[in-house]
Amino acid sequence: MKEIRVALAILIVLPFSSQAALQNSGSELTIGAASQYAPKYTGSDKYTWQAAPFFEWRSGEWFLNTEKGAGYLHEFNNGLYLGQTLGYSAGRTDEDSWFQEGDKKLRGMGKIKTALTTTSTMGWWMTDWLGFEGNIIAPLTESQGMQYNIKLNAVLFDDDNDTVMVSTERKYGDARFNNTWFGVNNKQSVDSGFRKYSAGGGLNAVDYSINWQHSFNDTWSGYADLRYTTLPERVRHSPVTDKDDYFTFTIGAFYTF
C-alpha cells in the first residue's frame, strides 16, 4: 500500500493541510524536509528510517505538492469542500529499496508497478475543531483496483503558534486492490514459496494518529506525527503479513516564502 514508503517525496503527510488551504486564498511556496520511521512495507515486522524532501506551491484553490500531487480544492461557505487531485502510487518491490516499499523477503512476488492515480475528495468542517473527509482513489494506469477512505479529524488545540490534531481513518479496497498488495496468486506462490491467498474486498487498515505543528515565525515551522495502524483479518492472514499493527513516526521542518 502506498501509505508506507511510497516514495521519499511523499513521506511527509500533513493531515491538517486541507483545513489550512481552506483558510488561505493567497499564493505561497513551501519547501522542507522530514524523517520517518516506518515498516519497510505494509505488514512487515522490520522498520527503517527515511529522509524526505517536501515541496508545495499553492495559489488560491490550486496546489501542487509532493504529498498529494496536482489538484484543486474548493470550499463552500458552510465548511464543505470538494477536491480533485492527480497523483501517483509508487508501488512495491521484492527487494530492499530506498524509493519504494519493499523487502527481499518478498522475492518472487514480483513488483507492483508505479501507477498514475486520481483522487476525488469531499469533506466538511462542521465546526472549527471537528471535521470529516472521504476520498476515492482510482488508478489511471496499471489496473491495481480502487481505494475508499473515510477520516475523522478533531483539533485539540489551536492558537497562533501551535496546532494539535487527532485523527482516525478507515481504509478500504476492492478485491483487485487488496489482492494486489496482500494476495498471492499461483505464479507468485510458485516463485516465492508463499501459500496462495485471496484477500477479497473490504477494510484493509485502520489508522489512529496525533500530529502537531509549531510556527517558529512567519516563515519557519515544525511538524511531528505519531500514527498507529492496525490491519484487519483479511490482511492479517496474508502470508506476506508478519505484523498486523505498527507505529509510524514522522518529524519535519518547513520554510514558507
PDB file of C-alpha atoms in Angstrom:
ATOM      1  CA  MET A   1       0.000   0.000   0.000  1.00  0.00           C
ATOM      2  CA  LYS A   2       1.209   3.489  -0.660  1.00  0.00           C
ATOM      3  CA  GLU A   3       0.857   4.623   2.977  1.00  0.00           C
ATOM      4  CA  ILE A   4       4.314   3.299   3.872  1.00  0.00           C
ATOM      5  CA  ARG A   5       7.436   4.243   1.917  1.00  0.00           C
ATOM      6  CA  VAL A   6       5.540   5.379  -1.148  1.00  0.00           C
ATOM      7  CA  ALA A   7       8.485   7.487  -2.152  1.00  0.00           C
ATOM      8  CA  LEU A   8      10.878   9.868  -0.489  1.00  0.00           C
ATOM      9  CA  ALA A   9       8.787  12.793  -1.629  1.00  0.00           C
ATOM     10  CA  ILE A  10       5.514  11.505  -0.181  1.00  0.00           C
ATOM     11  CA  LEU A  11       6.663  10.624   3.310  1.00  0.00           C
ATOM     12  CA  ILE A  12       5.598  13.974   4.726  1.00  0.00           C
ATOM     13  CA  VAL A  13       1.867  13.808   5.435  1.00  0.00           C
ATOM     14  CA  LEU A  14       0.075  16.972   6.557  1.00  0.00           C
ATOM     15  CA  PRO A  15      -3.316  15.861   7.911  1.00  0.00           C
ATOM     16  CA  PHE A  16      -4.435  19.427   8.531  1.00  0.00           C
ATOM     17  CA  SER A  17      -3.373  20.714   5.110  1.00  0.00           C
ATOM     18  CA  SER A  18      -6.918  20.718   3.762  1.00  0.00           C
ATOM     19  CA  GLN A  19      -8.119  22.928   6.608  1.00  0.00           C
ATOM     20  CA  ALA A  20      -5.157  25.272   6.221  1.00  0.00           C
ATOM     21  CA  ALA A  21      -5.737  25.510   2.480  1.00  0.00           C
ATOM     22  CA  LEU A  22      -9.334  26.493   3.014  1.00  0.00           C
ATOM     23  CA  GLN A  23      -8.253  29.366   5.243  1.00  0.00           C
ATOM     24  CA  ASN A  24      -5.604  30.712   2.855  1.00  0.00           C
ATOM     25  CA  SER A  25      -6.551  32.154  -0.513  1.00  0.00           C
ATOM     26  CA  GLY A  26      -3.138  33.659  -1.307  1.00  0.00           C
ATOM     27  CA  SER A  27      -0.183  32.272  -3.225  1.00  0.00           C
ATOM     28  CA  GLU A  28       2.772  30.726  -1.410  1.00  0.00           C
ATOM     29  CA  LEU A  29       5.675  28.333  -1.792  1.00  0.00           C
ATOM     30  CA  THR A  30       6.795  25.921   0.940  1.00  0.00           C
ATOM     31  CA  ILE A  31       9.892  23.725   0.994  1.00  0.00           C
ATOM     32  CA  GLY A  32      11.147  21.422   3.715  1.00  0.00           C
ATOM     33  CA  ALA A  33      12.492  18.068   4.787  1.00  0.00           C
ATOM     34  CA  ALA A  34      11.444  15.311   7.156  1.00  0.00           C
ATOM     35  CA  SER A  35      12.462  11.952   8.534  1.00  0.00           C
ATOM     36  CA  GLN A  36      10.148   8.984   9.040  1.00  0.00           C
ATOM     37  CA  TYR A  37      10.444   5.742  10.988  1.00  0.00           C
ATOM     38  CA  ALA A  38       8.133   3.129   9.464  1.00  0.00           C
ATOM     39  CA  PRO A  39       7.857  -0.542   8.400  1.00  0.00           C
ATOM     40  CA  LYS A  40       9.679  -1.499   5.195  1.00  0.00           C
ATOM     41  CA  TYR A  41       6.295  -2.356   3.689  1.00  0.00           C
ATOM     42  CA  THR A  42       2.740  -2.686   4.982  1.00  0.00           C
ATOM     43  CA  GLY A  43       2.700  -5.839   7.107  1.00  0.00           C
ATOM     44  CA  SER A  44       6.466  -6.011   7.605  1.00  0.00           C
ATOM     45  CA  ASP A  45       7.963  -6.522  11.056  1.00  0.00           C
ATOM     46  CA  LYS A  46      11.152  -4.690  10.018  1.00  0.00           C
ATOM     47  CA  TYR A  47      11.469  -0.917  10.410  1.00  0.00           C
ATOM     48  CA  THR A  48      13.607   1.647   8.649  1.00  0.00           C
ATOM     49  CA  TRP A  49      14.384   5.384   8.794  1.00  0.00           C
ATOM     50  CA  GLN A  50      14.000   7.529   5.704  1.00  0.00           C
ATOM     51  CA  ALA A  51      14.702  11.158   4.893  1.00  0.00           C
ATOM     52  CA  ALA A  52      12.264  13.025   2.684  1.00  0.00           C
ATOM     53  CA  PRO A  53      12.139  16.365   0.851  1.00  0.00           C
ATOM     54  CA  PHE A  54       8.900  18.341   0.695  1.00  0.00           C
ATOM     55  CA  PHE A  55       7.654  20.928  -1.802  1.00  0.00           C
ATOM     56  CA  GLU A  56       4.334  22.719  -2.136  1.00  0.00           C
ATOM     57  CA  TRP A  57       3.097  25.542  -4.335  1.00  0.00           C
ATOM     58  CA  ARG A  58      -0.370  26.906  -3.680  1.00  0.00           C
ATOM     59  CA  SER A  59      -2.318  29.672  -5.367  1.00  0.00           C
ATOM     60  CA  GLY A  60      -5.859  30.129  -4.158  1.00  0.00           C
ATOM     61  CA  GLU A  61      -7.655  26.820  -4.696  1.00  0.00           C
ATOM     62  CA  TRP A  62      -4.942  25.275  -6.898  1.00  0.00           C
ATOM     63  CA  PHE A  63      -1.991  23.353  -5.478  1.00  0.00           C
ATOM     64  CA  LEU A  64       0.993  21.227  -6.397  1.00  0.00           C
ATOM     65  CA  ASN A  65       2.827  19.242  -3.715  1.00  0.00           C
ATOM     66  CA  THR A  66       4.860  16.107  -3.123  1.00  0.00           C
ATOM     67  CA  GLU A  67       2.229  14.515  -0.881  1.00  0.00           C
ATOM     68  CA  LYS A  68      -0.928  14.681  -2.994  1.00  0.00           C
ATOM     69  CA  GLY A  69       0.229  15.737  -6.475  1.00  0.00           C
ATOM     70  CA  ALA A  70      -1.514  18.443  -8.500  1.00  0.00           C
ATOM     71  CA  GLY A  71      -5.086  19.406  -7.827  1.00  0.00           C
ATOM     72  CA  TYR A  72      -7.904  21.766  -6.988  1.00  0.00           C
ATOM     73  CA  LEU A  73      -9.752  22.245  -3.692  1.00  0.00           C
ATOM     74  CA  HIS A  74     -12.863  24.408  -3.350  1.00  0.00           C
ATOM     75  CA  GLU A  75     -14.576  25.413  -0.103  1.00  0.00           C
ATOM     76  CA  PHE A  76     -18.209  26.363   0.267  1.00  0.00           C
ATOM     77  CA  ASN A  77     -19.456  28.841   2.870  1.00  0.00           C
ATOM     78  CA  ASN A  78     -20.857  26.085   5.109  1.00  0.00           C
ATOM     79  CA  GLY A  79     -17.456  24.386   5.598  1.00  0.00           C
ATOM     80  CA  LEU A  80     -17.997  21.767   2.889  1.00  0.00           C
ATOM     81  CA  TYR A  81     -15.080  21.294   0.494  1.00  0.00           C
ATOM     82  CA  LEU A  82     -14.557  19.318  -2.708  1.00  0.00           C
ATOM     83  CA  GLY A  83     -11.305  18.462  -4.429  1.00  0.00           C
ATOM     84  CA  GLN A  84      -9.795  16.564  -7.341  1.00  0.00           C
ATOM     85  CA  THR A  85      -6.152  15.522  -7.491  1.00  0.00           C
ATOM     86  CA  LEU A  86      -3.828  13.877  -9.999  1.00  0.00           C
ATOM     87  CA  GLY A  87      -1.142  11.899  -8.178  1.00  0.00           C
ATOM     88  CA  TYR A  88       0.641   8.553  -8.166  1.00  0.00           C
ATOM     89  CA  SER A  89       1.346   5.400  -6.212  1.00  0.00           C
ATOM     90  CA  ALA A  90       4.999   4.382  -6.250  1.00  0.00           C
ATOM     91  CA  GLY A  91       4.238   0.657  -5.942  1.00  0.00           C
ATOM     92  CA  ARG A  92       6.254  -2.015  -4.163  1.00  0.00           C
ATOM     93  CA  THR A  93       9.367  -4.021  -4.954  1.00  0.00           C
ATOM     94  CA  ASP A  94      10.506  -7.502  -3.893  1.00  0.00           C
ATOM     95  CA  GLU A  95      13.903  -6.313  -2.710  1.00  0.00           C
ATOM     96  CA  ASP A  96      15.341  -3.677  -0.378  1.00  0.00           C
ATOM     97  CA  SER A  97      14.676  -0.189  -1.751  1.00  0.00           C
ATOM     98  CA  TRP A  98      15.113   3.426  -0.649  1.00  0.00           C
ATOM     99  CA  PHE A  99      12.408   4.584  -3.086  1.00  0.00           C
ATOM    100  CA  GLN A 100       9.540   2.120  -2.649  1.00  0.00           C
ATOM    101  CA  GLU A 101       8.020  -0.157  -0.097  1.00  0.00           C
ATOM    102  CA  GLY A 102       9.830  -3.467  -0.280  1.00  0.00           C
ATOM    103  CA  ASP A 103      11.990  -6.142   1.272  1.00  0.00           C
ATOM    104  CA  LYS A 104      13.960  -9.105  -0.006  1.00  0.00           C
ATOM    105  CA  LYS A 105      11.563 -11.346   1.925  1.00  0.00           C
ATOM    106  CA  LEU A 106       9.066 -10.645  -0.885  1.00  0.00           C
ATOM    107  CA  ARG A 107      11.420 -12.044  -3.531  1.00  0.00           C
ATOM    108  CA  GLY A 108       9.364 -13.943  -6.088  1.00  0.00           C
ATOM    109  CA  MET A 109       6.245 -11.830  -5.508  1.00  0.00           C
ATOM    110  CA  GLY A 110       7.224  -9.506  -8.341  1.00  0.00           C
ATOM    111  CA  LYS A 111       6.966  -5.740  -8.407  1.00  0.00           C
ATOM    112  CA  ILE A 112       3.821  -3.647  -8.040  1.00  0.00           C
ATOM    113  CA  LYS A 113       4.377  -1.015 -10.707  1.00  0.00           C
ATOM    114  CA  THR A 114       4.162   2.731 -10.223  1.00  0.00           C
ATOM    115  CA  ALA A 115       0.666   3.929 -11.156  1.00  0.00           C
ATOM    116  CA  LEU A 116      -0.860   7.287 -12.033  1.00  0.00           C
ATOM    117  CA  THR A 117      -3.924   7.903  -9.852  1.00  0.00           C
ATOM    118  CA  THR A 118      -6.789  10.354  -9.478  1.00  0.00           C
ATOM    119  CA  THR A 119      -8.349  11.203  -6.106  1.00  0.00           C
ATOM    120  CA  SER A 120     -11.826  12.648  -5.559  1.00  0.00           C
ATOM    121  CA  THR A 121     -12.271  14.243  -2.121  1.00  0.00           C
ATOM    122  CA  MET A 122     -15.250  15.534  -0.180  1.00  0.00           C
ATOM    123  CA  GLY A 123     -15.008  16.874   3.362  1.00  0.00           C
ATOM    124  CA  TRP A 124     -16.855  19.042   5.834  1.00  0.00           C
ATOM    125  CA  TRP A 125     -15.550  21.066   8.756  1.00  0.00           C
ATOM    126  CA  MET A 126     -18.721  21.005  10.866  1.00  0.00           C
ATOM    127  CA  THR A 127     -17.078  23.311  13.433  1.00  0.00           C
ATOM    128  CA  ASP A 128     -13.666  24.957  13.718  1.00  0.00           C
ATOM    129  CA  TRP A 129     -12.422  21.877  15.560  1.00  0.00           C
ATOM    130  CA  LEU A 130     -14.305  18.875  14.094  1.00  0.00           C
ATOM    131  CA  GLY A 131     -14.432  17.633  10.507  1.00  0.00           C
ATOM    132  CA  PHE A 132     -14.600  14.532   8.385  1.00  0.00           C
ATOM    133  CA  GLU A 133     -13.306  13.642   4.944  1.00  0.00           C
ATOM    134  CA  GLY A 134     -13.841  10.881   2.418  1.00  0.00           C
ATOM    135  CA  ASN A 135     -11.980  10.143  -0.771  1.00  0.00           C
ATOM    136  CA  ILE A 136     -11.959   7.710  -3.652  1.00  0.00           C
ATOM    137  CA  ILE A 137      -8.638   6.843  -5.303  1.00  0.00           C
ATOM    138  CA  ALA A 138      -8.747   5.325  -8.777  1.00  0.00           C
ATOM    139  CA  PRO A 139      -5.784   4.146 -10.897  1.00  0.00           C
ATOM    140  CA  LEU A 140      -5.421   5.698 -14.343  1.00  0.00           C
ATOM    141  CA  THR A 141      -2.657   3.270 -15.300  1.00  0.00           C
ATOM    142  CA  GLU A 142      -1.783  -0.236 -14.075  1.00  0.00           C
ATOM    143  CA  SER A 143      -5.207  -1.619 -13.073  1.00  0.00           C
ATOM    144  CA  GLN A 144      -4.488  -2.041  -9.356  1.00  0.00           C
ATOM    145  CA  GLY A 145      -8.026  -1.520  -8.042  1.00  0.00           C
ATOM    146  CA  MET A 146      -9.975   1.144  -6.176  1.00  0.00           C
ATOM    147  CA  GLN A 147      -9.407   2.634  -2.719  1.00  0.00           C
ATOM    148  CA  TYR A 148     -12.017   4.219  -0.458  1.00  0.00           C
ATOM    149  CA  ASN A 149     -11.054   6.145   2.701  1.00  0.00           C
ATOM    150  CA  ILE A 150     -13.094   7.774   5.487  1.00  0.00           C
ATOM    151  CA  LYS A 151     -11.405  10.076   8.006  1.00  0.00           C
ATOM    152  CA  LEU A 152     -12.460  11.988  11.129  1.00  0.00           C
ATOM    153  CA  ASN A 153     -10.332  14.936  12.348  1.00  0.00           C
ATOM    154  CA  ALA A 154     -10.551  16.730  15.698  1.00  0.00           C
ATOM    155  CA  VAL A 155      -8.477  19.804  16.571  1.00  0.00           C
ATOM    156  CA  LEU A 156      -7.493  19.596  20.247  1.00  0.00           C
ATOM    157  CA  PHE A 157      -5.610  22.886  20.389  1.00  0.00           C
ATOM    158  CA  ASP A 158      -5.095  25.778  18.001  1.00  0.00           C
ATOM    159  CA  ASP A 159      -3.512  29.185  18.517  1.00  0.00           C
ATOM    160  CA  ASP A 160      -1.164  31.495  16.625  1.00  0.00           C
ATOM    161  CA  ASN A 161       1.835  29.186  17.049  1.00  0.00           C
ATOM    162  CA  ASP A 162       0.581  25.636  17.613  1.00  0.00           C
ATOM    163  CA  THR A 163      -1.995  23.224  16.230  1.00  0.00           C
ATOM    164  CA  VAL A 164      -2.619  19.764  17.698  1.00  0.00           C
ATOM    165  CA  MET A 165      -4.968  17.375  15.898  1.00  0.00           C
ATOM    166  CA  VAL A 166      -6.088  13.778  16.392  1.00  0.00           C
ATOM    167  CA  SER A 167      -7.477  11.683  13.542  1.00  0.00           C
ATOM    168  CA  THR A 168      -8.817   8.252  12.759  1.00  0.00           C
ATOM    169  CA  GLU A 169      -9.122   6.813   9.265  1.00  0.00           C
ATOM    170  CA  ARG A 170     -10.655   3.625   7.882  1.00  0.00           C
ATOM    171  CA  LYS A 171      -9.192   2.413   4.577  1.00  0.00           C
ATOM    172  CA  TYR A 172     -10.976   0.110   2.151  1.00  0.00           C
ATOM    173  CA  GLY A 173     -10.006  -1.539  -1.114  1.00  0.00           C
ATOM    174  CA  ASP A 174     -11.875  -3.534  -3.698  1.00  0.00           C
ATOM    175  CA  ALA A 175     -10.816  -7.145  -4.325  1.00  0.00           C
ATOM    176  CA  ARG A 176      -8.343  -6.160  -7.039  1.00  0.00           C
ATOM    177  CA  PHE A 177      -6.604  -3.585  -4.836  1.00  0.00           C
ATOM    178  CA  ASN A 178      -6.401  -5.809  -1.744  1.00  0.00           C
ATOM    179  CA  ASN A 179      -5.159  -8.782  -3.760  1.00  0.00           C
ATOM    180  CA  THR A 180      -2.546  -6.620  -5.498  1.00  0.00           C
ATOM    181  CA  TRP A 181      -0.988  -5.745  -2.123  1.00  0.00           C
ATOM    182  CA  PHE A 182      -1.869  -8.718   0.080  1.00  0.00           C
ATOM    183  CA  GLY A 183      -2.911 -11.597  -2.185  1.00  0.00           C
ATOM    184  CA  VAL A 184      -0.705 -14.403  -3.553  1.00  0.00           C
ATOM    185  CA  ASN A 185      -1.629 -15.869  -6.945  1.00  0.00           C
ATOM    186  CA  ASN A 186      -0.484 -19.174  -8.476  1.00  0.00           C
ATOM    187  CA  LYS A 187       2.680 -17.804 -10.087  1.00  0.00           C
ATOM    188  CA  GLN A 188       3.657 -15.808  -7.025  1.00  0.00           C
ATOM    189  CA  SER A 189       3.153 -18.876  -4.838  1.00  0.00           C
ATOM    190  CA  VAL A 190       5.474 -20.976  -7.012  1.00  0.00           C
ATOM    191  CA  ASP A 191       8.120 -18.234  -7.303  1.00  0.00           C
ATOM    192  CA  SER A 192       8.102 -17.059  -3.679  1.00  0.00           C
ATOM    193  CA  GLY A 193       7.142 -20.149  -1.693  1.00  0.00           C
ATOM    194  CA  PHE A 194       4.205 -18.345  -0.061  1.00  0.00           C
ATOM    195  CA  ARG A 195       0.908 -20.216   0.025  1.00  0.00           C
ATOM    196  CA  LYS A 196      -1.856 -18.982  -2.264  1.00  0.00           C
ATOM    197  CA  TYR A 197      -4.081 -16.363  -0.688  1.00  0.00           C
ATOM    198  CA  SER A 198      -7.064 -14.236  -1.746  1.00  0.00           C
ATOM    199  CA  ALA A 199      -7.612 -11.106   0.342  1.00  0.00           C
ATOM    200  CA  GLY A 200     -11.027 -10.118  -1.030  1.00  0.00           C
ATOM    201  CA  GLY A 201     -12.527  -6.631  -0.972  1.00  0.00           C
ATOM    202  CA  GLY A 202     -13.229  -4.564   2.136  1.00  0.00           C
ATOM    203  CA  LEU A 203     -11.445  -2.926   5.056  1.00  0.00           C
ATOM    204  CA  ASN A 204      -7.637  -3.217   4.863  1.00  0.00           C
ATOM    205  CA  ALA A 205      -6.345  -0.807   7.535  1.00  0.00           C
ATOM    206  CA  VAL A 206      -7.409   1.492  10.372  1.00  0.00           C
ATOM    207  CA  ASP A 207      -5.213   4.457  11.391  1.00  0.00           C
ATOM    208  CA  TYR A 208      -5.146   6.463  14.630  1.00  0.00           C
ATOM    209  CA  SER A 209      -2.879   9.498  14.725  1.00  0.00           C
ATOM    210  CA  ILE A 210      -1.915  12.618  16.626  1.00  0.00           C
ATOM    211  CA  ASN A 211       0.031  15.416  14.980  1.00  0.00           C
ATOM    212  CA  TRP A 212       1.454  18.761  15.983  1.00  0.00           C
ATOM    213  CA  GLN A 213       2.578  21.792  14.008  1.00  0.00           C
ATOM    214  CA  HIS A 214       4.524  24.660  15.549  1.00  0.00           C
ATOM    215  CA  SER A 215       5.215  28.024  13.889  1.00  0.00           C
ATOM    216  CA  PHE A 216       8.560  29.467  14.956  1.00  0.00           C
ATOM    217  CA  ASN A 217       7.918  32.670  12.990  1.00  0.00           C
ATOM    218  CA  ASP A 218       6.189  33.798   9.776  1.00  0.00           C
ATOM    219  CA  THR A 219       8.398  31.560   7.609  1.00  0.00           C
ATOM    220  CA  TRP A 220       9.674  28.602   9.669  1.00  0.00           C
ATOM    221  CA  SER A 221       7.506  25.803  11.086  1.00  0.00           C
ATOM    222  CA  GLY A 222       7.960  22.313  12.521  1.00  0.00           C
ATOM    223  CA  TYR A 223       5.790  19.218  12.346  1.00  0.00           C
ATOM    224  CA  ALA A 224       5.517  15.861  14.141  1.00  0.00           C
ATOM    225  CA  ASP A 225       3.103  12.973  13.603  1.00  0.00           C
ATOM    226  CA  LEU A 226       2.665   9.689  15.504  1.00  0.00           C
ATOM    227  CA  ARG A 227       0.418   7.115  13.854  1.00  0.00           C
ATOM    228  CA  TYR A 228      -0.786   3.689  14.984  1.00  0.00           C
ATOM    229  CA  THR A 229      -2.138   1.324  12.312  1.00  0.00           C
ATOM    230  CA  THR A 230      -3.993  -1.952  12.713  1.00  0.00           C
ATOM    231  CA  LEU A 231      -4.579  -4.446   9.905  1.00  0.00           C
ATOM    232  CA  PRO A 232      -7.907  -6.348   9.866  1.00  0.00           C
ATOM    233  CA  GLU A 233      -8.408 -10.073   9.425  1.00  0.00           C
ATOM    234  CA  ARG A 234      -8.316 -10.211   5.624  1.00  0.00           C
ATOM    235  CA  VAL A 235      -4.875  -8.564   5.665  1.00  0.00           C
ATOM    236  CA  ARG A 236      -3.604 -10.124   8.897  1.00  0.00           C
ATOM    237  CA  HIS A 237      -3.917 -13.652   7.495  1.00  0.00           C
ATOM    238  CA  SER A 238      -1.973 -12.892   4.318  1.00  0.00           C
ATOM    239  CA  PRO A 239       1.356 -14.790   4.125  1.00  0.00           C
ATOM    240  CA  VAL A 240       3.141 -11.519   3.310  1.00  0.00           C
ATOM    241  CA  THR A 241       1.999 -10.013   6.644  1.00  0.00           C
ATOM    242  CA  ASP A 242       4.381 -10.547   9.561  1.00  0.00           C
ATOM    243  CA  LYS A 243       2.921  -7.895  11.883  1.00  0.00           C
ATOM    244  CA  ASP A 244      -0.679  -6.727  11.960  1.00  0.00           C
ATOM    245  CA  ASP A 245      -0.144  -3.486  13.887  1.00  0.00           C
ATOM    246  CA  TYR A 246       2.620  -0.911  13.802  1.00  0.00           C
ATOM    247  CA  PHE A 247       3.623   2.664  14.622  1.00  0.00           C
ATOM    248  CA  THR A 248       4.869   5.306  12.187  1.00  0.00           C
ATOM    249  CA  PHE A 249       6.653   8.465  13.349  1.00  0.00           C
ATOM    250  CA  THR A 250       7.359  11.493  11.165  1.00  0.00           C
ATOM    251  CA  ILE A 251       9.113  14.758  12.039  1.00  0.00           C
ATOM    252  CA  GLY A 252       9.926  17.664   9.752  1.00  0.00           C
ATOM    253  CA  ALA A 253      10.781  21.344   9.284  1.00  0.00           C
ATOM    254  CA  PHE A 254       9.418  23.721   6.636  1.00  0.00           C
ATOM    255  CA  TYR A 255      10.141  27.148   5.200  1.00  0.00           C
ATOM    256  CA  THR A 256       7.380  29.197   3.527  1.00  0.00           C
ATOM    257  CA  PHE A 257       8.174  32.039   1.147  1.00  0.00           C
TER     258      PHE A 257
END
